[in-house]
Short mmCIF file of C-alpha atoms in Angstrom, two decimals:
data_model
loop_
_atom_site.label_atom_id
_atom_site.label_comp_id
_atom_site.label_asym_id
_atom_site.label_seq_id
_atom_site.Cartn_x
_atom_site.Cartn_y
_atom_site.Cartn_z
CA MET A 276 0.27 -0.39 0.14
CA LYS A 277 0.76 3.69 -1.30
CA THR A 278 1.92 5.36 2.18
CA VAL A 279 2.79 9.01 2.61
CA TYR A 280 4.13 10.79 5.59
CA LEU A 281 2.38 14.47 6.02
CA ASP A 282 3.95 14.58 10.24
CA HIS A 283 6.55 16.65 10.07
CA ALA A 284 6.14 19.29 12.33
CA ALA A 285 5.84 16.28 15.12
CA SER A 286 9.77 14.44 13.91
CA THR A 287 11.26 14.78 10.68
CA PRO A 288 13.28 11.65 8.85
CA VAL A 289 16.51 12.61 9.33
CA HIS A 290 18.70 13.45 5.72
CA PRO A 291 21.21 10.71 5.03
CA ALA A 292 23.69 13.62 4.73
CA VAL A 293 22.90 13.32 8.65
CA ALA A 294 23.19 10.14 8.46
CA GLU A 295 26.50 9.63 7.70
CA ALA A 296 28.18 12.54 9.61
CA MET A 297 26.62 10.79 12.35
CA MET A 298 27.48 7.23 11.55
CA ASP A 299 31.61 8.63 10.86
CA ILE A 300 31.68 9.96 14.67
CA MET A 301 29.95 6.88 16.87
CA THR A 302 31.55 4.74 14.48
CA ASN A 303 35.29 6.60 15.44
CA TRP A 304 35.21 8.51 17.55
CA HIS A 305 34.45 7.80 20.93
CA GLY A 306 36.48 10.46 23.68
CA ASN A 307 34.53 12.13 26.49
CA ALA A 308 34.10 16.71 25.65
CA SER A 309 35.44 16.91 29.05
CA SER A 310 37.93 14.53 29.15
CA VAL A 311 42.03 16.28 28.47
CA HIS A 312 43.42 13.62 26.73
CA ALA A 313 44.16 12.94 23.58
CA TYR A 314 40.52 10.74 22.16
CA GLY A 315 38.73 13.87 24.87
CA ARG A 316 40.83 16.43 23.25
CA GLU A 317 39.52 15.23 20.04
CA ALA A 318 35.57 14.84 21.06
CA LYS A 319 35.99 18.64 22.35
CA LYS A 320 36.56 19.95 18.48
CA ILE A 321 34.35 17.80 17.66
CA VAL A 322 31.74 19.77 19.19
CA ASN A 323 32.42 23.05 19.38
CA GLY A 324 32.90 22.95 15.57
CA ALA A 325 29.79 21.78 15.33
CA ARG A 326 28.71 24.61 18.31
CA ASP A 327 31.01 27.30 15.39
CA ARG A 328 29.14 26.36 12.62
CA ILE A 329 25.06 26.79 13.91
CA ALA A 330 26.15 29.83 15.93
CA SER A 331 27.01 31.40 12.27
CA LEU A 332 23.83 29.23 10.85
CA LEU A 333 21.41 30.65 13.13
CA GLY A 334 23.73 34.08 13.23
CA CYS A 335 24.61 34.05 16.97
CA GLN A 336 27.86 33.96 18.89
CA SER A 337 29.30 30.13 20.06
CA ASP A 338 29.45 30.84 23.49
CA GLU A 339 25.97 32.00 23.96
CA LEU A 340 24.64 28.18 21.66
CA VAL A 341 23.98 26.07 24.37
CA PHE A 342 23.52 22.03 23.64
CA THR A 343 20.31 20.39 25.20
CA SER A 344 18.66 17.38 24.59
CA GLY A 345 15.71 19.09 22.38
CA GLY A 346 13.18 21.96 22.31
CA THR A 347 11.52 20.07 25.26
CA GLU A 348 14.61 21.79 27.56
CA SER A 349 15.08 24.28 25.87
CA ASP A 350 12.07 26.22 26.88
CA ASN A 351 12.39 25.40 30.07
CA LEU A 352 15.76 26.40 30.35
CA ALA A 353 14.94 29.29 29.11
CA ILE A 354 11.98 30.13 31.25
CA PHE A 355 13.55 28.43 34.88
CA GLY A 356 16.38 29.89 34.64
CA ILE A 357 15.45 33.38 34.55
CA VAL A 358 13.20 33.46 36.74
CA GLU A 359 14.91 30.99 39.02
CA ALA A 360 18.61 33.46 39.28
CA ALA A 361 15.23 36.48 39.28
CA GLY A 362 13.90 34.55 42.67
CA VAL A 363 10.82 32.38 41.68
CA SER A 364 8.09 34.79 44.31
CA GLY A 365 6.98 37.39 43.64
CA LYS A 366 7.52 37.10 39.80
CA HIS A 367 5.58 37.98 37.26
CA VAL A 368 5.74 36.37 32.87
CA ILE A 369 4.32 36.20 30.15
CA THR A 370 3.17 34.28 27.69
CA SER A 371 0.20 33.48 24.85
CA ALA A 372 -2.38 31.54 25.47
CA VAL A 373 -1.18 29.37 21.82
CA GLU A 374 2.34 28.06 23.49
CA HIS A 375 3.15 24.53 23.19
CA HIS A 376 2.92 22.44 26.74
CA ALA A 377 6.69 22.87 26.83
CA VAL A 378 6.40 26.70 27.53
CA LEU A 379 2.52 26.44 28.76
CA HIS A 380 3.30 23.25 31.95
CA ALA A 381 6.93 25.52 32.88
CA CYS A 382 4.63 28.40 32.59
CA GLN A 383 1.83 26.63 35.06
CA GLU A 384 5.17 25.53 37.83
CA LEU A 385 6.05 28.38 38.24
CA GLU A 386 2.09 29.00 39.41
CA LYS A 387 2.95 26.27 41.72
CA LYS A 388 5.83 28.43 43.36
CA GLY A 389 4.70 31.50 43.24
CA CYS A 390 5.49 33.52 39.85
CA GLU A 391 2.34 34.86 38.76
CA VAL A 392 1.75 34.37 34.73
CA THR A 393 -0.42 36.56 32.18
CA TYR A 394 -1.70 33.81 29.54
CA ILE A 395 -2.06 36.75 26.21
CA PRO A 396 -5.40 35.85 24.22
CA VAL A 397 -5.10 35.13 20.00
CA ASP A 398 -7.38 36.19 17.40
CA HIS A 399 -9.58 33.74 15.80
CA THR A 400 -5.54 32.84 13.43
CA GLY A 401 -4.02 32.52 15.60
CA ARG A 402 -2.11 36.21 16.76
CA VAL A 403 -0.90 37.57 19.67
CA SER A 404 -1.53 41.79 19.90
CA VAL A 405 1.42 43.80 20.94
CA GLU A 406 -0.46 45.95 21.63
CA ASP A 407 -1.55 43.21 25.02
CA ILE A 408 1.83 42.14 25.75
CA ALA A 409 2.54 45.46 26.17
CA GLY A 410 -0.59 46.13 27.86
CA ALA A 411 0.63 42.92 30.06
CA ILE A 412 3.98 44.36 31.22
CA LYS A 413 4.71 45.70 35.35
CA GLU A 414 7.61 46.58 36.90
CA ASN A 415 8.00 42.66 37.96
CA THR A 416 7.64 40.60 35.05
CA VAL A 417 10.97 39.28 34.24
CA LEU A 418 9.90 37.67 31.23
CA VAL A 419 8.20 37.47 27.87
CA THR A 420 7.34 33.83 26.33
CA ILE A 421 5.74 33.91 22.76
CA MET A 422 6.74 31.30 20.02
CA TYR A 423 8.05 32.15 16.72
CA GLY A 424 5.64 29.83 14.86
CA ASN A 425 2.75 28.44 16.47
CA ASN A 426 3.17 23.99 15.17
CA GLU A 427 -0.26 23.69 14.79
CA VAL A 428 -1.47 25.89 12.56
CA GLY A 429 1.32 27.64 11.56
CA THR A 430 0.60 30.70 12.65
CA ILE A 431 4.29 33.80 12.97
CA GLN A 432 4.30 35.53 15.83
CA PRO A 433 5.49 39.26 15.25
CA ILE A 434 8.76 38.18 17.06
CA ALA A 435 10.19 41.67 16.54
CA GLU A 436 7.96 43.97 17.82
CA ILE A 437 7.05 41.79 20.46
CA GLY A 438 11.81 42.01 20.79
CA GLU A 439 11.11 46.27 20.53
CA LEU A 440 8.71 46.42 23.47
CA CYS A 441 10.45 44.30 25.38
CA ALA A 442 13.95 45.71 24.85
CA SER A 443 12.37 48.81 25.60
CA ARG A 444 11.01 47.60 29.08
CA GLY A 445 13.76 46.49 30.29
CA VAL A 446 11.41 42.60 30.42
CA VAL A 447 13.38 39.11 28.57
CA PHE A 448 12.54 37.64 25.91
CA HIS A 449 12.10 34.87 24.49
CA THR A 450 11.01 33.15 21.31
CA ASP A 451 10.48 28.85 21.29
CA ALA A 452 11.23 29.14 17.96
CA VAL A 453 11.84 24.86 17.24
CA GLN A 454 9.00 24.81 14.08
CA ALA A 455 9.84 27.63 13.22
CA LEU A 456 14.10 26.71 11.54
CA GLY A 457 13.67 25.18 8.52
CA SER A 458 10.94 27.17 7.14
CA ALA A 459 11.47 31.18 7.82
CA ARG A 460 14.54 33.20 7.41
CA ILE A 461 15.74 33.32 10.77
CA SER A 462 18.98 35.40 12.00
CA CYS A 463 19.49 35.45 16.39
CA ARG A 464 21.35 38.97 15.39
CA ASP A 465 19.42 40.66 12.92
CA LEU A 466 16.11 40.27 15.89
CA PRO A 467 16.01 41.55 19.23
CA VAL A 468 15.03 38.30 21.43
CA ASP A 469 17.34 37.51 24.40
CA MET A 470 17.08 33.13 24.40
CA TRP A 471 15.96 31.12 20.87
CA SER A 472 14.69 27.16 21.27
CA PHE A 473 15.50 25.10 18.56
CA SER A 474 15.37 21.13 17.94
CA ALA A 475 16.83 18.89 15.46
CA HIS A 476 14.77 16.61 14.67
CA LYS A 477 12.44 19.06 13.00
CA ILE A 478 14.88 19.61 10.37
CA ASN A 479 15.83 16.11 8.99
CA GLY A 480 18.48 15.84 12.78
CA PRO A 481 18.12 12.86 14.49
CA GLN A 482 15.77 13.59 18.28
CA GLY A 483 17.30 14.41 21.29
CA VAL A 484 19.86 17.70 21.29
CA GLY A 485 18.69 20.18 19.92
CA ALA A 486 20.34 24.09 21.93
CA LEU A 487 19.06 27.20 23.14
CA VAL A 488 20.82 30.47 22.21
CA VAL A 489 21.30 33.33 24.88
CA LYS A 490 22.42 36.40 24.57
CA ARG A 491 25.22 37.18 25.85
CA GLY A 492 25.57 39.11 29.17
CA LEU A 493 21.81 36.73 30.17
CA SER A 494 21.71 35.57 34.21
CA LEU A 495 20.75 32.03 33.46
CA SER A 496 20.22 29.22 37.27
CA PRO A 497 20.93 25.95 35.26
CA ARG A 498 18.64 23.51 35.70
CA LEU A 499 21.41 20.30 35.30
CA PHE A 500 23.64 19.89 37.64
CA GLY A 501 26.74 17.49 37.73
CA GLY A 502 29.35 18.98 35.86
CA LEU A 503 30.34 22.13 34.14
CA GLN A 504 29.49 21.43 30.83
CA GLU A 505 28.03 24.17 28.17
CA LYS A 506 30.03 27.28 31.00
CA LYS A 507 28.24 25.70 32.97
CA ARG A 508 24.74 26.38 31.72
CA ARG A 509 23.87 22.76 30.96
CA ALA A 510 26.13 19.60 32.80
CA GLY A 511 26.05 16.23 31.51
CA THR A 512 28.43 14.64 28.92
CA GLU A 513 27.19 16.81 24.88
CA ASN A 514 25.96 14.42 22.64
CA MET A 515 28.66 14.16 20.40
CA ALA A 516 26.98 12.35 17.09
CA GLY A 517 23.52 13.84 17.98
CA ILE A 518 24.94 17.05 17.54
CA ALA A 519 27.28 16.91 14.65
CA GLY A 520 23.63 15.26 13.01
CA PHE A 521 22.19 19.35 13.92
CA ALA A 522 25.02 19.87 12.55
CA ALA A 523 25.30 18.41 8.72
CA ALA A 524 21.01 19.35 9.21
CA ALA A 525 21.13 23.18 10.39
CA GLU A 526 23.02 23.45 7.48
CA LEU A 527 20.82 21.43 4.51
CA ALA A 528 18.50 23.35 6.75
CA VAL A 529 19.63 27.28 6.00
CA ASN A 530 21.89 26.82 2.87
CA GLY A 531 18.72 25.13 1.05
CA ILE A 532 15.81 27.74 2.77
CA GLU A 533 14.61 29.57 0.09
CA GLN A 534 13.82 25.94 -2.28
CA ARG A 535 12.09 24.69 1.64
CA LEU A 536 10.46 27.54 1.46
CA ALA A 537 9.33 27.26 -2.79
CA HIS A 538 8.66 23.33 -2.06
CA TYR A 539 6.15 24.17 1.32
CA ARG A 540 4.48 26.49 -0.42
CA LEU A 541 3.57 24.36 -3.57
CA LEU A 542 2.77 21.79 -2.00
CA ARG A 543 0.01 23.31 0.51
CA GLN A 544 -1.17 24.81 -3.21
CA THR A 545 -1.41 22.13 -4.16
CA LEU A 546 -3.14 20.74 -1.30
CA LEU A 547 -5.31 23.14 -1.27
CA ALA A 548 -5.94 22.94 -5.00
CA GLU A 549 -7.00 19.58 -5.52
CA LEU A 550 -10.08 19.80 -2.29
CA ARG A 551 -11.64 22.09 -3.90
CA ARG A 552 -11.36 20.85 -7.14
CA LEU A 553 -12.61 17.56 -5.43
CA ILE A 554 -14.71 17.90 -3.36
CA GLY A 555 -15.60 21.94 -3.17
CA GLU A 556 -14.10 24.94 -1.36
CA GLU A 557 -17.08 24.78 1.37
CA ALA A 558 -16.60 21.63 2.37
CA PHE A 559 -12.69 22.49 4.17
CA ALA A 560 -11.40 25.09 6.53
CA ILE A 561 -8.34 26.47 6.86
CA ASN A 562 -7.36 27.00 10.03
CA GLY A 563 -4.85 30.17 11.14
CA ASN A 564 -3.50 33.38 9.47
CA GLN A 565 -2.96 32.61 6.26
CA GLU A 566 -1.09 36.02 5.99
CA HIS A 567 1.90 35.03 8.63
CA TYR A 568 2.34 31.88 8.48
CA LEU A 569 5.00 28.55 8.25
CA PRO A 570 4.30 27.15 4.74
CA HIS A 571 5.33 23.62 6.00
CA VAL A 572 1.59 23.53 8.30
CA LEU A 573 -1.32 23.45 7.38
CA ASN A 574 -4.07 23.32 9.08
CA LEU A 575 -8.19 21.53 7.74
CA SER A 576 -11.30 21.25 9.88
CA PHE A 577 -13.56 18.56 7.94
CA PRO A 578 -17.52 20.12 9.14
CA GLY A 579 -19.84 16.93 10.21
CA VAL A 580 -16.39 14.57 10.30
CA SER A 581 -14.18 14.24 13.43
CA THR A 582 -10.93 14.86 13.90
CA GLU A 583 -10.50 10.98 15.63
CA THR A 584 -12.84 9.64 12.51
CA MET A 585 -11.43 11.28 9.97
CA LEU A 586 -7.78 10.75 10.60
CA MET A 587 -8.27 6.38 11.67
CA ASN A 588 -9.42 6.58 7.63
CA LEU A 589 -6.65 8.69 6.93
CA ASP A 590 -4.39 5.57 8.31
CA MET A 591 -5.88 2.64 6.98
CA GLU A 592 -5.48 5.24 3.37
CA GLY A 593 -1.84 5.11 4.48
CA ILE A 594 -1.60 8.53 4.74
CA ALA A 595 -0.32 9.41 8.07
CA ALA A 596 -1.17 13.48 9.82
CA ALA A 597 -1.65 15.20 13.40
CA SER A 598 -4.82 16.46 14.91
CA GLY A 599 -2.53 18.43 16.95
CA SER A 600 0.89 18.47 18.55
CA ALA A 601 2.91 15.43 19.30
CA CYS A 602 3.49 15.71 22.46
CA THR A 603 -1.15 15.85 23.41
CA SER A 604 -1.73 13.62 20.33
CA GLY A 605 -3.35 10.75 22.32
CA SER A 606 -5.38 12.51 24.08
CA LEU A 607 -9.00 13.03 22.24
CA GLU A 608 -9.04 16.45 23.97
CA ILE A 609 -9.61 19.00 22.02
CA SER A 610 -6.31 21.42 21.10
CA HIS A 611 -5.97 24.10 23.85
CA VAL A 612 -4.31 26.18 20.34
CA LEU A 613 -8.33 25.85 18.14
CA GLN A 614 -9.76 26.89 21.66
CA ALA A 615 -8.18 29.97 23.40
CA MET A 616 -8.69 30.83 18.97
CA LYS A 617 -12.42 30.81 20.05
CA LEU A 618 -13.36 28.76 15.96
CA PRO A 619 -17.00 27.38 15.86
CA ASP A 620 -17.98 24.24 17.71
CA PRO A 621 -17.89 21.71 14.19
CA ILE A 622 -14.79 23.52 13.19
CA LEU A 623 -12.71 22.40 16.22
CA ARG A 624 -14.19 18.94 16.83
CA SER A 625 -12.94 18.49 13.03
CA ALA A 626 -9.49 19.84 12.55
CA ILE A 627 -6.73 17.26 10.58
CA ARG A 628 -3.21 18.94 11.04
CA PHE A 629 -1.15 17.87 7.30
CA SER A 630 2.66 19.70 7.73
CA PHE A 631 5.22 19.04 5.11
CA GLY A 632 8.63 18.22 4.09
CA LEU A 633 11.69 16.18 2.98
CA GLY A 634 10.26 13.32 0.37
CA ASN A 635 6.96 14.19 -0.20
CA THR A 636 6.06 15.30 -3.91
CA THR A 637 2.57 16.92 -4.99
CA GLN A 638 1.88 13.64 -6.69
CA GLU A 639 1.54 12.26 -2.61
CA MET A 640 -1.06 15.72 -2.11
CA GLU A 641 -2.87 14.88 -5.27
CA PHE A 642 -2.93 11.36 -3.47
CA THR A 643 -3.88 13.00 0.43
CA ALA A 644 -6.36 15.18 -1.85
CA GLN A 645 -8.20 11.73 -3.75
CA LYS A 646 -8.68 9.60 -0.73
CA ILE A 647 -10.08 12.67 0.95
CA GLU A 648 -13.04 12.54 -0.95
CA THR A 649 -12.70 8.98 -0.96
CA ILE A 650 -13.34 9.37 2.55
CA LEU A 651 -15.81 12.41 3.00
CA LYS A 652 -18.32 10.58 0.45
CA ARG A 653 -18.25 7.11 2.66
CA LEU A 654 -18.65 9.28 5.49
CA ARG A 655 -21.78 10.91 4.56
CA LYS A 656 -23.03 8.78 2.66
#
């Protein structure tokens, strides 16, 4: 049976060049980067070489890059690191209602420790208002954390404007850019952002490795203790093969960004055009902002057919899609992102996320549209 993978927002296939780079490390190098002998020095050279390459690609300084186990740890290190350094009790944090749970759950944990958190609402397209953030900032506000692009509907937030606001008010600004890297033009030096979260497995790199970019001069309280790695910001032996794979994936993602964006837009346009032709524009709705969006994420609702039913039928036809974040896709709860957008109930309960990436073709988009037509006909008899 023909299969089509349209869940790249959850995790991407490892690029062959990435796998090759990692295999070279795993089979030829086994030193610990903290050891002082020749094996250790070579390991340190590999880690720092990858750090330099990634930093150059992201537009930051090498010493601003902290390697982590992925996006969740990066978000947690950013949030807890800043707030705990300031003293949690009595401090104030601002975030949005549509953040990834790595941010939302971290903020909820801070609330238990005596920190006040304001959850900024979004409009019906999933976008925050800079004015709302400005109105929420207080004298005790120590952090604003707003994601770059949403992992469920693809909406891009006004990051430059938020960053300028935070800089003018002396508030640290963090953005979860995990979903945006490889699907948006990103340069850390060109935007007024203090901390950036990234993850390798969203850009055809390995799972289990990511990074937090921390602007020079910021003081972070570490979350892990036991070693002096990452300039005392993240203890633990560095994942040498994973970091090398991350560097290889970042080079492919950043250097090939124009081709990637063009390909994602073509895939998106093809799927939408085929759906309009086969089932009609009135049979589905596009969720998210249609001007500011990540082109590889397309969230569609098919009113009258529940999310679970459509996902099950797509899976039976060999098509892998999702109901939202992979961290909660096993849950039957309606997406907190769509709820925050205050969409009508028929739209909320029938939403499907299609996300594109390496290996996808326009022929697969046509195939997917045809299968959706078949499913809808079968279910609506």
